[in-house]
CSV table of C-alpha atoms in Angstrom, one decimal:
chain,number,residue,atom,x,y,z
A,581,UNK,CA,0.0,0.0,0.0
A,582,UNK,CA,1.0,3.5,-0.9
A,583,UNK,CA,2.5,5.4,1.7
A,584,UNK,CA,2.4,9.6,2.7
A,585,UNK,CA,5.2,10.9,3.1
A,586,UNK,CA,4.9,13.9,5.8
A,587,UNK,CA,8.2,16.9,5.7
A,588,UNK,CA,8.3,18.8,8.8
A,589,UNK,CA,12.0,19.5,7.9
A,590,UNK,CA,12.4,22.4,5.5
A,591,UNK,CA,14.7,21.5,2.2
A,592,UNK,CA,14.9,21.2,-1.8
A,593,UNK,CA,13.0,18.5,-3.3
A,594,UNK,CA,13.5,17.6,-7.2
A,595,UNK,CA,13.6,14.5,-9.2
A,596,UNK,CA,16.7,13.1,-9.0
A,597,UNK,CA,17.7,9.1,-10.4
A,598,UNK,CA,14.2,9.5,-11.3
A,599,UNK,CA,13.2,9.3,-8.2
A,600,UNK,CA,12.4,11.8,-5.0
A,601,UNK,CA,15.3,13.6,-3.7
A,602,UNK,CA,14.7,15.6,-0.7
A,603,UNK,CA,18.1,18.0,0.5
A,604,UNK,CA,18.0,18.9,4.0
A,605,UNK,CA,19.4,22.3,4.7
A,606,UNK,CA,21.8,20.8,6.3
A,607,UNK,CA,23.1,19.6,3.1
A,608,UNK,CA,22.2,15.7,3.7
A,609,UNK,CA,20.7,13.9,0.5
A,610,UNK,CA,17.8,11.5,1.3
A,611,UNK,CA,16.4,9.5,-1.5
A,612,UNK,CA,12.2,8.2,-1.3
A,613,UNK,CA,11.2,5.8,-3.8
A,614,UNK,CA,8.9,7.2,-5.5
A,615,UNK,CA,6.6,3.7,-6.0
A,616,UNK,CA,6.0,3.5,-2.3
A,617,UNK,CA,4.7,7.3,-2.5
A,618,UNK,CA,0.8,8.1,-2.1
A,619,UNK,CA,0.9,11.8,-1.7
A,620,UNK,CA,3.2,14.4,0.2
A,621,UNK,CA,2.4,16.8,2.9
A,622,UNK,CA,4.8,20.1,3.9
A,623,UNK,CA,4.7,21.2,6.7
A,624,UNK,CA,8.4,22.6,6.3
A,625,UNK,CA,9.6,25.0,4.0
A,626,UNK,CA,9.8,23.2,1.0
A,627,UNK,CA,11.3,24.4,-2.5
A,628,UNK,CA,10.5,22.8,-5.4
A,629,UNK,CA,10.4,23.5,-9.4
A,630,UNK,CA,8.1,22.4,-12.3
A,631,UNK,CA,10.0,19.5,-13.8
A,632,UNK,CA,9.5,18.1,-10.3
A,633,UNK,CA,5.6,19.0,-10.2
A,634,UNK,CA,5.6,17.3,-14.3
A,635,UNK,CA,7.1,14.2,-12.6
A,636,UNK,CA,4.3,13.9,-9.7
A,637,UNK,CA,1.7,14.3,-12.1
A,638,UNK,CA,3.3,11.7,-14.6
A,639,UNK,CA,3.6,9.5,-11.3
A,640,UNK,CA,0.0,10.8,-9.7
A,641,UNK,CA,1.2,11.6,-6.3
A,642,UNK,CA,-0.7,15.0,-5.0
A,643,UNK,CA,1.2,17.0,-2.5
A,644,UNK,CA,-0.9,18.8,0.3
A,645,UNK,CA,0.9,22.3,1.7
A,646,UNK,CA,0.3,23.7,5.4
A,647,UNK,CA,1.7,26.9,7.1
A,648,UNK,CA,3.8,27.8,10.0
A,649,UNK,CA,0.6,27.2,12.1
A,650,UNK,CA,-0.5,23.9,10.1
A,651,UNK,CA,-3.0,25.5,8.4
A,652,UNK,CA,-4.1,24.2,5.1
A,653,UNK,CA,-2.6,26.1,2.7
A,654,UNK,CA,-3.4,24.4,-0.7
A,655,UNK,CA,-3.0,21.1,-2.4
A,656,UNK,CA,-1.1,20.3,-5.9
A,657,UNK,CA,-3.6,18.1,-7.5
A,658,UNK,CA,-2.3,16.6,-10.4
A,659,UNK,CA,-4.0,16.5,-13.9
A,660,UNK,CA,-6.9,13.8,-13.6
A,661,UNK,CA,-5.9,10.5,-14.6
A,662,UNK,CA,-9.1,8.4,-14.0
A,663,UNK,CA,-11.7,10.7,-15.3
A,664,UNK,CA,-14.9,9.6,-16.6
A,665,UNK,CA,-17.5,11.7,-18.3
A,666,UNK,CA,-20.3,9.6,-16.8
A,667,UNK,CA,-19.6,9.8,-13.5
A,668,UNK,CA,-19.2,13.7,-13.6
A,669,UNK,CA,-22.5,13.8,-14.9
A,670,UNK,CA,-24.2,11.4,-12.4
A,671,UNK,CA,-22.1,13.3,-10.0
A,672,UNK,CA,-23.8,16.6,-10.7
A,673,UNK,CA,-27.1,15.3,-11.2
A,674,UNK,CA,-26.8,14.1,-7.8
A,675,UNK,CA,-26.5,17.7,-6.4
A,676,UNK,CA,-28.9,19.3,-8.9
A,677,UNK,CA,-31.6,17.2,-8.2
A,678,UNK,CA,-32.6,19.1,-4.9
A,679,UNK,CA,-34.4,15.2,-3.6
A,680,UNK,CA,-31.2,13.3,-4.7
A,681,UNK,CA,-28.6,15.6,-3.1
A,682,UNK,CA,-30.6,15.7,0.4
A,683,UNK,CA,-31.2,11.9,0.3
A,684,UNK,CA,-26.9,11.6,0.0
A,685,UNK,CA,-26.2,14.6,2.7
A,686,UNK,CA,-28.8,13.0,5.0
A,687,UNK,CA,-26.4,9.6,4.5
A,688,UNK,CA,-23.6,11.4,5.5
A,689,UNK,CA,-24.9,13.3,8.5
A,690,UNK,CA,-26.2,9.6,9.5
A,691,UNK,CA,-22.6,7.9,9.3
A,692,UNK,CA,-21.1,10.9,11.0
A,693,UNK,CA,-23.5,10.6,14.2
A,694,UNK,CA,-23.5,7.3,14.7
A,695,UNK,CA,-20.1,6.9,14.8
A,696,UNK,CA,-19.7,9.7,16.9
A,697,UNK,CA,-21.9,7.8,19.1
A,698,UNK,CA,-19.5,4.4,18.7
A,699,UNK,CA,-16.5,6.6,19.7
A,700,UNK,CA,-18.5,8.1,23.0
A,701,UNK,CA,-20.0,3.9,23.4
A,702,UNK,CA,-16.1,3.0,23.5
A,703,UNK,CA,-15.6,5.2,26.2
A,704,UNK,CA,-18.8,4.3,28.5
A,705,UNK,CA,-17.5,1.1,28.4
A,706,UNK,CA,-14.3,2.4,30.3
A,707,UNK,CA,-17.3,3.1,32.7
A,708,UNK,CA,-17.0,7.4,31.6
A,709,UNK,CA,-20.2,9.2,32.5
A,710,UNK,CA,-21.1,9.8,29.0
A,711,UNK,CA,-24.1,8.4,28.5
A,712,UNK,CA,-26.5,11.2,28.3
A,713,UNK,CA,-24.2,12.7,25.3
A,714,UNK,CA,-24.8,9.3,23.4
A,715,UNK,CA,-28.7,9.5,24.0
A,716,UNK,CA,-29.0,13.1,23.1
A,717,UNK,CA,-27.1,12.2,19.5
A,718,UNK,CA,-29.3,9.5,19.2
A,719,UNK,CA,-32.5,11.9,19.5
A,720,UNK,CA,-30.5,14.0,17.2
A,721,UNK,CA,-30.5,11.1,14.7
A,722,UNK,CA,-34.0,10.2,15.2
A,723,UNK,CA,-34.8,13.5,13.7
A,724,UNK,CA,-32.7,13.2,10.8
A,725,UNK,CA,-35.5,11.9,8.6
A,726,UNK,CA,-37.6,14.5,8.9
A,727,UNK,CA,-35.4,17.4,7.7
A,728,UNK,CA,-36.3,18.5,4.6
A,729,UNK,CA,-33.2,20.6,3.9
A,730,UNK,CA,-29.0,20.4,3.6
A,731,UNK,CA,-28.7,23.7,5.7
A,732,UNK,CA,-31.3,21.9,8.7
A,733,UNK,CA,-29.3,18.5,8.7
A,734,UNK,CA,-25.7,20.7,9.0
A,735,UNK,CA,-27.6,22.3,12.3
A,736,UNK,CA,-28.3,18.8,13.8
A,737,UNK,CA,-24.9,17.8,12.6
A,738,UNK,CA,-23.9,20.8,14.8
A,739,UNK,CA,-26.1,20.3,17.3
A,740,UNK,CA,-24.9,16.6,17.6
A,741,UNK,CA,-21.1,17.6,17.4
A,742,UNK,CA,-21.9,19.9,20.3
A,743,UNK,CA,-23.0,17.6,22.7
A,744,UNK,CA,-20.0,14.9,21.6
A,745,UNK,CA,-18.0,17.6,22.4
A,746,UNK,CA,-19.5,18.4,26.2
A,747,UNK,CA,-18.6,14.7,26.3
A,748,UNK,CA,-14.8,15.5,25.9
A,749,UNK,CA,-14.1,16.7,29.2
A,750,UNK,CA,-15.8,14.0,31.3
A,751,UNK,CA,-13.4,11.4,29.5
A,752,UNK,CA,-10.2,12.9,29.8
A,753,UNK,CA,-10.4,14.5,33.2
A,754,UNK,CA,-7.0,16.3,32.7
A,755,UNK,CA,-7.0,20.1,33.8
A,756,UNK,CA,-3.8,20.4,31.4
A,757,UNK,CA,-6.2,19.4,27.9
A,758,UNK,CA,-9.4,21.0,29.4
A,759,UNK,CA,-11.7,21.5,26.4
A,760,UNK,CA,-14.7,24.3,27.1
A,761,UNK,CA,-15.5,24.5,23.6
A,762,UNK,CA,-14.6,24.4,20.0
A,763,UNK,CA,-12.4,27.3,19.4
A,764,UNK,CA,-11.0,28.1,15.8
A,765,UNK,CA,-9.2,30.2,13.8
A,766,UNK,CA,-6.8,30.1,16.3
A,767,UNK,CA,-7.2,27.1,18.5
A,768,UNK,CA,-7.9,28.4,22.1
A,769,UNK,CA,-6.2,25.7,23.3
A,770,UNK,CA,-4.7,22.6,23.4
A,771,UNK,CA,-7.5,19.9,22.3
A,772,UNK,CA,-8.6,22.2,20.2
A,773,UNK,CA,-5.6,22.3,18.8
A,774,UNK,CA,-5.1,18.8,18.3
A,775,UNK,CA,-8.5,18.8,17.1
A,776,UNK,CA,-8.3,21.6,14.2
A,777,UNK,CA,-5.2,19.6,13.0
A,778,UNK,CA,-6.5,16.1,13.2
A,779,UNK,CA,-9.6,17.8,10.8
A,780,UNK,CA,-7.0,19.3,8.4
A,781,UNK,CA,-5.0,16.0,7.7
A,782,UNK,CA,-8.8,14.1,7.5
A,783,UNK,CA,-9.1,16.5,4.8
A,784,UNK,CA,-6.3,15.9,3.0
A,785,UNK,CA,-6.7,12.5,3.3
A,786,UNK,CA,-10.0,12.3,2.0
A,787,UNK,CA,-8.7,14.4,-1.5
A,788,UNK,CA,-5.5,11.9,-1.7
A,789,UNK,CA,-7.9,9.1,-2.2
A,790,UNK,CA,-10.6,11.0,-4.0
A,791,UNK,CA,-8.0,11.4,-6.5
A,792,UNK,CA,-7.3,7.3,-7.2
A,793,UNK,CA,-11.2,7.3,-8.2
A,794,UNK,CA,-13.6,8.6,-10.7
A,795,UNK,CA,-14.8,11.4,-8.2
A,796,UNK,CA,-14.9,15.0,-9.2
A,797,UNK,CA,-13.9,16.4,-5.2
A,798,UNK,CA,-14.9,19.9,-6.3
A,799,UNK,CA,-18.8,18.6,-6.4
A,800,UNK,CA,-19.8,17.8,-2.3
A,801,UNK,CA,-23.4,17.3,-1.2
A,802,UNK,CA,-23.6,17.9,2.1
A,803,UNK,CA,-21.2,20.8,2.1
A,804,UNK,CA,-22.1,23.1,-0.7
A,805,UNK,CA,-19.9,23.4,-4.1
A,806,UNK,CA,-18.9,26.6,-4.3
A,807,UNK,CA,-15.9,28.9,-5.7
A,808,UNK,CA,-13.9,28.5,-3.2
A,809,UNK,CA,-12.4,24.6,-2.9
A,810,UNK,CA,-12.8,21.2,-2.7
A,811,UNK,CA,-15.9,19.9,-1.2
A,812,UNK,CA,-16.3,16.1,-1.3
A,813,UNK,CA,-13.5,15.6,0.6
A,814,UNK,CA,-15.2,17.7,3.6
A,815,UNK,CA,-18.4,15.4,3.4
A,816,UNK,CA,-16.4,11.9,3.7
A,817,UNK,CA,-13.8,13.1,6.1
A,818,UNK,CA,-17.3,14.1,8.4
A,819,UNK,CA,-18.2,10.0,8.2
A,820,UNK,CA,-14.2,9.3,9.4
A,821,UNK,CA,-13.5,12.1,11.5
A,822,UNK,CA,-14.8,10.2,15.3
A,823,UNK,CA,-13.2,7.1,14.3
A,824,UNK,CA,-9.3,8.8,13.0
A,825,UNK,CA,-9.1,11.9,14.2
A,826,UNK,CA,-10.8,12.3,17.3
A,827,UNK,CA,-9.7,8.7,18.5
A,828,UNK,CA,-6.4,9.8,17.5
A,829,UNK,CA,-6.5,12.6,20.1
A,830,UNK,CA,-7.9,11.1,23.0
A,831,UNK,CA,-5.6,8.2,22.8
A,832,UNK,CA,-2.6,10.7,22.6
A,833,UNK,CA,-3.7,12.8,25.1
A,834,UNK,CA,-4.9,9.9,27.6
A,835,UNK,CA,-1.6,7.9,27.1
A,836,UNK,CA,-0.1,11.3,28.0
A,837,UNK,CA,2.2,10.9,24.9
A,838,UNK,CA,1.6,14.0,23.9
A,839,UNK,CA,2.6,16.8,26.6
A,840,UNK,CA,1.7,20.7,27.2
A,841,UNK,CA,5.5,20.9,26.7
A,842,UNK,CA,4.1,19.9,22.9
A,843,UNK,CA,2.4,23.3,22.3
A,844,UNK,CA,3.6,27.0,21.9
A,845,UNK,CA,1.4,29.9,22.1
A,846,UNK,CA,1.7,32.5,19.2
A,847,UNK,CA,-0.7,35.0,18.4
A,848,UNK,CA,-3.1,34.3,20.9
A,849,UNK,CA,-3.9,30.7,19.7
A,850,UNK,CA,-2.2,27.7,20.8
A,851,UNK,CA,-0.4,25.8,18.2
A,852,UNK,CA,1.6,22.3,18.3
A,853,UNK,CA,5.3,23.1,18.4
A,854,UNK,CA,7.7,20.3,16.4
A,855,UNK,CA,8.4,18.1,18.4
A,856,UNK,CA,4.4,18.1,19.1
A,857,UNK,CA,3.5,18.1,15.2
A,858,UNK,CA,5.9,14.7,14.9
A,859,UNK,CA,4.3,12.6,17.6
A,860,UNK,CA,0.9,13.8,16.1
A,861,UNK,CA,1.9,12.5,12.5
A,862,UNK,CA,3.3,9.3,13.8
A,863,UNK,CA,0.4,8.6,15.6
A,864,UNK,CA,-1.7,9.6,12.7
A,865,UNK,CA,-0.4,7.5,10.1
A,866,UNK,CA,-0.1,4.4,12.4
A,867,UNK,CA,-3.6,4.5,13.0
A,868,UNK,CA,-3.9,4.9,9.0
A,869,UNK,CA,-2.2,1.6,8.4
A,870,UNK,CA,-4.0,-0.1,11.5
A,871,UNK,CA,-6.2,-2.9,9.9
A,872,UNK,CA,-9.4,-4.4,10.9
A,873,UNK,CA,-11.7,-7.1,9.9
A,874,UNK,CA,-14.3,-5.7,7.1
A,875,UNK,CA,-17.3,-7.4,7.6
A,876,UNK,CA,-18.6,-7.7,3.9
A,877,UNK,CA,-15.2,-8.4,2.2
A,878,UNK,CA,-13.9,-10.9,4.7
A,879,UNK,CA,-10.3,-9.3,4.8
A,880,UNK,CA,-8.2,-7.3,7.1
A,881,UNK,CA,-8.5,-3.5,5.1
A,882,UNK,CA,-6.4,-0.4,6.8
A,883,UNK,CA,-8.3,2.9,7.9
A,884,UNK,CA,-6.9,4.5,5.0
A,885,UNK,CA,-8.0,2.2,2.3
A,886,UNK,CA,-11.6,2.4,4.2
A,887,UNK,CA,-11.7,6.0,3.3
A,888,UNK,CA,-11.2,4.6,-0.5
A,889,UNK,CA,-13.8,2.3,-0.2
A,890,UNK,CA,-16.2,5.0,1.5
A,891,UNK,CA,-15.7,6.5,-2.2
A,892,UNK,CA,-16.1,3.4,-4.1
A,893,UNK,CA,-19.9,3.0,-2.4
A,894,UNK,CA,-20.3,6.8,-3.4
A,895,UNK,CA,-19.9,5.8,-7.0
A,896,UNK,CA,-22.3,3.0,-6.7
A,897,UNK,CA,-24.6,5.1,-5.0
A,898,UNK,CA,-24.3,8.0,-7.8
A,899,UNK,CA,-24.5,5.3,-10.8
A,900,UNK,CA,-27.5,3.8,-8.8
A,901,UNK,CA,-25.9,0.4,-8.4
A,902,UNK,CA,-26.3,0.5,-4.6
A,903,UNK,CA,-27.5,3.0,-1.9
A,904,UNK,CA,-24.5,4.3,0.0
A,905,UNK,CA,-24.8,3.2,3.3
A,906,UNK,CA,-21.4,5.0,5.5
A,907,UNK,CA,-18.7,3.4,6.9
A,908,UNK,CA,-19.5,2.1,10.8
A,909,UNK,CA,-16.5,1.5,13.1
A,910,UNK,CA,-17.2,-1.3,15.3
A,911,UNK,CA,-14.9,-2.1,18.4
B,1318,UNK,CA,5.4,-8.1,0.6
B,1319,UNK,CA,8.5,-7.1,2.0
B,1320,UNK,CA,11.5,-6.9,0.3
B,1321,UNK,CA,15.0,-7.3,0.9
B,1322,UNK,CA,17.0,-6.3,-2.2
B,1323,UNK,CA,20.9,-7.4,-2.3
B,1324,UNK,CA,23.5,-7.1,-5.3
B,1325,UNK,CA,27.1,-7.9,-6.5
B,1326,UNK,CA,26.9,-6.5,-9.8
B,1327,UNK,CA,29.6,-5.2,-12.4
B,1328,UNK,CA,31.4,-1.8,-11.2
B,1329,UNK,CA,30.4,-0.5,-14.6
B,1330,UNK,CA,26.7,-1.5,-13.6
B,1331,UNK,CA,26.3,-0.2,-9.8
B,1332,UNK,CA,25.2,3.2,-10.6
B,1333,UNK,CA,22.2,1.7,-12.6
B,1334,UNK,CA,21.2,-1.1,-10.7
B,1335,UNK,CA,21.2,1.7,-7.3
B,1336,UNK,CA,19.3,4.2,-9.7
B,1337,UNK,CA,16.5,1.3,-10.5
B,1338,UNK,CA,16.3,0.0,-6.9
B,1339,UNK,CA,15.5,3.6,-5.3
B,1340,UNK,CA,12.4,4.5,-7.3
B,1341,UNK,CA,11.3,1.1,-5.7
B,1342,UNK,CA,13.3,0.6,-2.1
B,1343,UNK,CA,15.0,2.0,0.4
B,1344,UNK,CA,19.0,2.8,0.4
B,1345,UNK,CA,20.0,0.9,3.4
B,1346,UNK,CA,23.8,0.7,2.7
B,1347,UNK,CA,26.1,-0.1,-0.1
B,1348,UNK,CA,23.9,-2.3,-2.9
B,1349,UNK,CA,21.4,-3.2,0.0
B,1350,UNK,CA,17.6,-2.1,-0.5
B,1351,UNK,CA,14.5,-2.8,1.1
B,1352,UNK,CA,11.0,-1.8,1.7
B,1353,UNK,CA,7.5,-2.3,1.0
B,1354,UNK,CA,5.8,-3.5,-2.5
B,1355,UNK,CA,3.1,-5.2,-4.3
B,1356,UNK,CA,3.6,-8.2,-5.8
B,1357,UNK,CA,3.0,-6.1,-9.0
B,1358,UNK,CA,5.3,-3.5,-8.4
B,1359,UNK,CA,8.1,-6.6,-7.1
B,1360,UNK,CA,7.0,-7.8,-10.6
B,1361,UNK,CA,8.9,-4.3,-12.5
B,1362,UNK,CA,11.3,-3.9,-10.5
B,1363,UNK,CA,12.7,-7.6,-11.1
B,1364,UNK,CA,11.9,-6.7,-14.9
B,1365,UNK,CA,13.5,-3.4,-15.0
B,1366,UNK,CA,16.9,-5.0,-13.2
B,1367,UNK,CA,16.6,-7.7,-15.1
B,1368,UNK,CA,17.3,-5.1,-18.2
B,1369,UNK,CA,20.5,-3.9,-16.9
B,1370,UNK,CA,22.1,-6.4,-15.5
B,1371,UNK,CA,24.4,-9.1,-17.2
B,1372,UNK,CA,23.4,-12.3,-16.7
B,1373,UNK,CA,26.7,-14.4,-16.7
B,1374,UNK,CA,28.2,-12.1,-14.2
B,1375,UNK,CA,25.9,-10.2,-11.9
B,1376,UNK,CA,24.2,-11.7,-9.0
B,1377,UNK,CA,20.8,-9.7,-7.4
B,1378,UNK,CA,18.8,-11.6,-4.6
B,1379,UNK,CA,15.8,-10.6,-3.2
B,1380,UNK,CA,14.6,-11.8,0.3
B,1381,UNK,CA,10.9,-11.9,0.0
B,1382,UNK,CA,8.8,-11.6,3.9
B,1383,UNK,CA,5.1,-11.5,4.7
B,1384,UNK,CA,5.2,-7.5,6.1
B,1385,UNK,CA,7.7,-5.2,7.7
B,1386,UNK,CA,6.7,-6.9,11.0
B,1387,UNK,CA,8.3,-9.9,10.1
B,1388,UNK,CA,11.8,-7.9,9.8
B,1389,UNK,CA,14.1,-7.9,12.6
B,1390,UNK,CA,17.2,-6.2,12.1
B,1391,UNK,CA,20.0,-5.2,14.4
B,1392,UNK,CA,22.8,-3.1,13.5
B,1393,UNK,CA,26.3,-2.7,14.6
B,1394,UNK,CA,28.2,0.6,14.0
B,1395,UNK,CA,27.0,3.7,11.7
B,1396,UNK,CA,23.2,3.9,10.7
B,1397,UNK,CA,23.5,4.7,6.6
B,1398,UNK,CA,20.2,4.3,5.7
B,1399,UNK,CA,16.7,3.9,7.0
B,1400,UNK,CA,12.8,3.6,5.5
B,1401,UNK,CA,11.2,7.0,6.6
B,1402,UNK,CA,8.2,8.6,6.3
B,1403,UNK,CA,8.3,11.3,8.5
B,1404,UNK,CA,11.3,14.1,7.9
């Protein structure tokens, strides 16, 4: 299976043996082979020239850029290479057709609550007072069906989200990663900031694989297509985000592997530092390559190729082969 | 599958065995690769060797295991080369 490959280290990076070169600044020359390469993410500062960009198309590896605070910055999304007329069309039709596009957002508002509810389940069974947050999620999912609009099931997506989130404190019980409440645009504080970068890489993650299928990413359902970006990837990373990212976190911060000697405080947010941002990737990408039993194909599949799959059913759903039903995590 | 890529090539024939091997592998030291494949991406990379080298004088194994978690390896001395993903 493909692998990311994550710089946090600034440098050059060029084709080189017609492969991936990557000079540190300190001058030393590490080769990556460039078969074993999914996509890249920079987090360092990274300099790089077309011929290299011509090569990662030619190989279709996209490469996912971040700022000093690990903010998305942008993606290099190479030239489509599985494109399929069809499928665009179905793929619009699907958001057109004001019945169609509700019917697919209200399937992914679904998967994300109830596997926001199979994280908080995980954690009652580690006897945590949170079952009142997984019955009021549930009553938010009982009313799913009855919204008759995208913008009403984003508010009970919210709604939901809130109350999973009222949830975090009671599980942790650590006065250094108290939570409070979602902060943004800067992270408050530390969960949230483990939190706004866990979403970020779910993001990314979810274009990476959009680009190995047929899928147009610009086109989402539940979150509107726009100007601005990529949607698609927003409404599949809301089915996995419980399972990687916020799993991720808790587990980090409850092992105590990550530390508030981790974080740095810059213009009045909170930010990971490097040290902080490595331990985060490593855990990341190990839970990427973690594998479970899937229960229809018989086989041990990883997290990451679950998110690929997640898009395989979209297609089936859009060419009306079978209804998308969202990816459950069972533990 | 992991693999575990060894040669005793040529001198004139090192440069472009090294070249092949690290689109696919892992430098580890001198004309030792490994790392991670597919069975179809094993499948080039034995074609594309197989190109290059000469077949009356050249030598190339491949250790073949399961997963990297069948790989135990202990080293003595300097660390030349290692699989990374995180930099």
């Amino acid at each position: 299976m493909k692998k990311s490959l994550y710089l946090t280290s600034s440098g050059t990076l060029s084709r080189d043996q017609n492969t991936l070169l990557l000079e540190l600044e300190t001058g030393e020359k590490r080769y990556f082979p460039i078969e074993q390469i999914g996509d890249i993410h920079c987090f360092g500062e990274a300099s790089l020239n077309k011929r290299l960009l011509e090569y990662l198309t030619q190989q279709g590896v996209p490469v996912h850029f971040y700022n000093y605070y690990e903010y998305y910055v942008g993606s290099y999304y190479p030239r489509e290479h599985n494109s399929s007329g069809f499928l665009t069309l179905k793929q619009a039709e699907h958001y057109l057709d004001e019945s169609k596009r509700l019917d697919l957002a209200r399937r992914f508002v679904r998967g994300a609550l109830q596997n926001l509810q199979q994280v908080l389940r995980y954690y009652a069974h580690r006897e945590k007072p949170v079952h009142p947050m997984i019955e009021g999620i549930a009553q938010v999912e009982a009313q799913l069906d009855d919204a008759a609009s995208v913008e009403t099931l984003m508010q009970l997506e919210g709604q939901a989200r809130e109350m999973y989130y009222s949830a975090l404190d009671p599980v942790l019980q650590n006065p250094d990663f108290a939570f409070e409440s979602r902060s943004r645009r800067p992270p408050a504080n530390r969960l949230n900031a483990l939190i706004s970068f866990g979403n970020s890489l779910m993001y990314t993650l979810a274009l990476s694989e959009i680009y190995r299928t047929h899928l147009d990413p610009r086109i989402g359902f539940l979150h509107a297509t726009n100007y601005r970006r990529f949607s698609l990837n927003l409404d599949v990373a809301e089915v996995f985000k419980p399972v990687l990212v916020d799993r991720t976190v808790l587990t980090l911060v409850g092992l105590r592997q990550i530390q508030p000697e981790h974080f740095g405080e810059e213009l009045g947010g909170v930010y990971l530092n490097d040290e902080g941002r490595k331990r985060f990737l490593q855990a990341w990408e190990e839970r990427l390559q973690t594998t479970f039993q899937h229960r229809r194909l018989k086989r041990n599949v990883s997290y990451r190729t679950a998110v690929r799959l997640e898009l395989f059913k979209i297609e089936k759903h859009l060419i009306g082969e079978k209804p998308y039903e969202p990816f459950r995590a069972y533990w | 599958m992991y693999i575990i890529m060894v040669y005793d090539v040529h001198v004139e024939r090192v440069a472009r065995v090294l070249k092949i091997g690290r689109r696919y592998l892992t430098w580890i030291q001198n004309s030792v690769l490994e790392g991670e494949l597919t069975p179809a991406q094993f499948a080039r990379l034995k074609r594309d060797v197989g190109k290059v080298i000469h077949e009356e004088e050249d030598s190339v194994l491949f250790y073949t295991l399961r997963d990297a978690g069948d790989v135990r390896r202990e080293q003595m001395g300097v660390q030349k080369g290692e699989p990374e993903w995180l930099v």
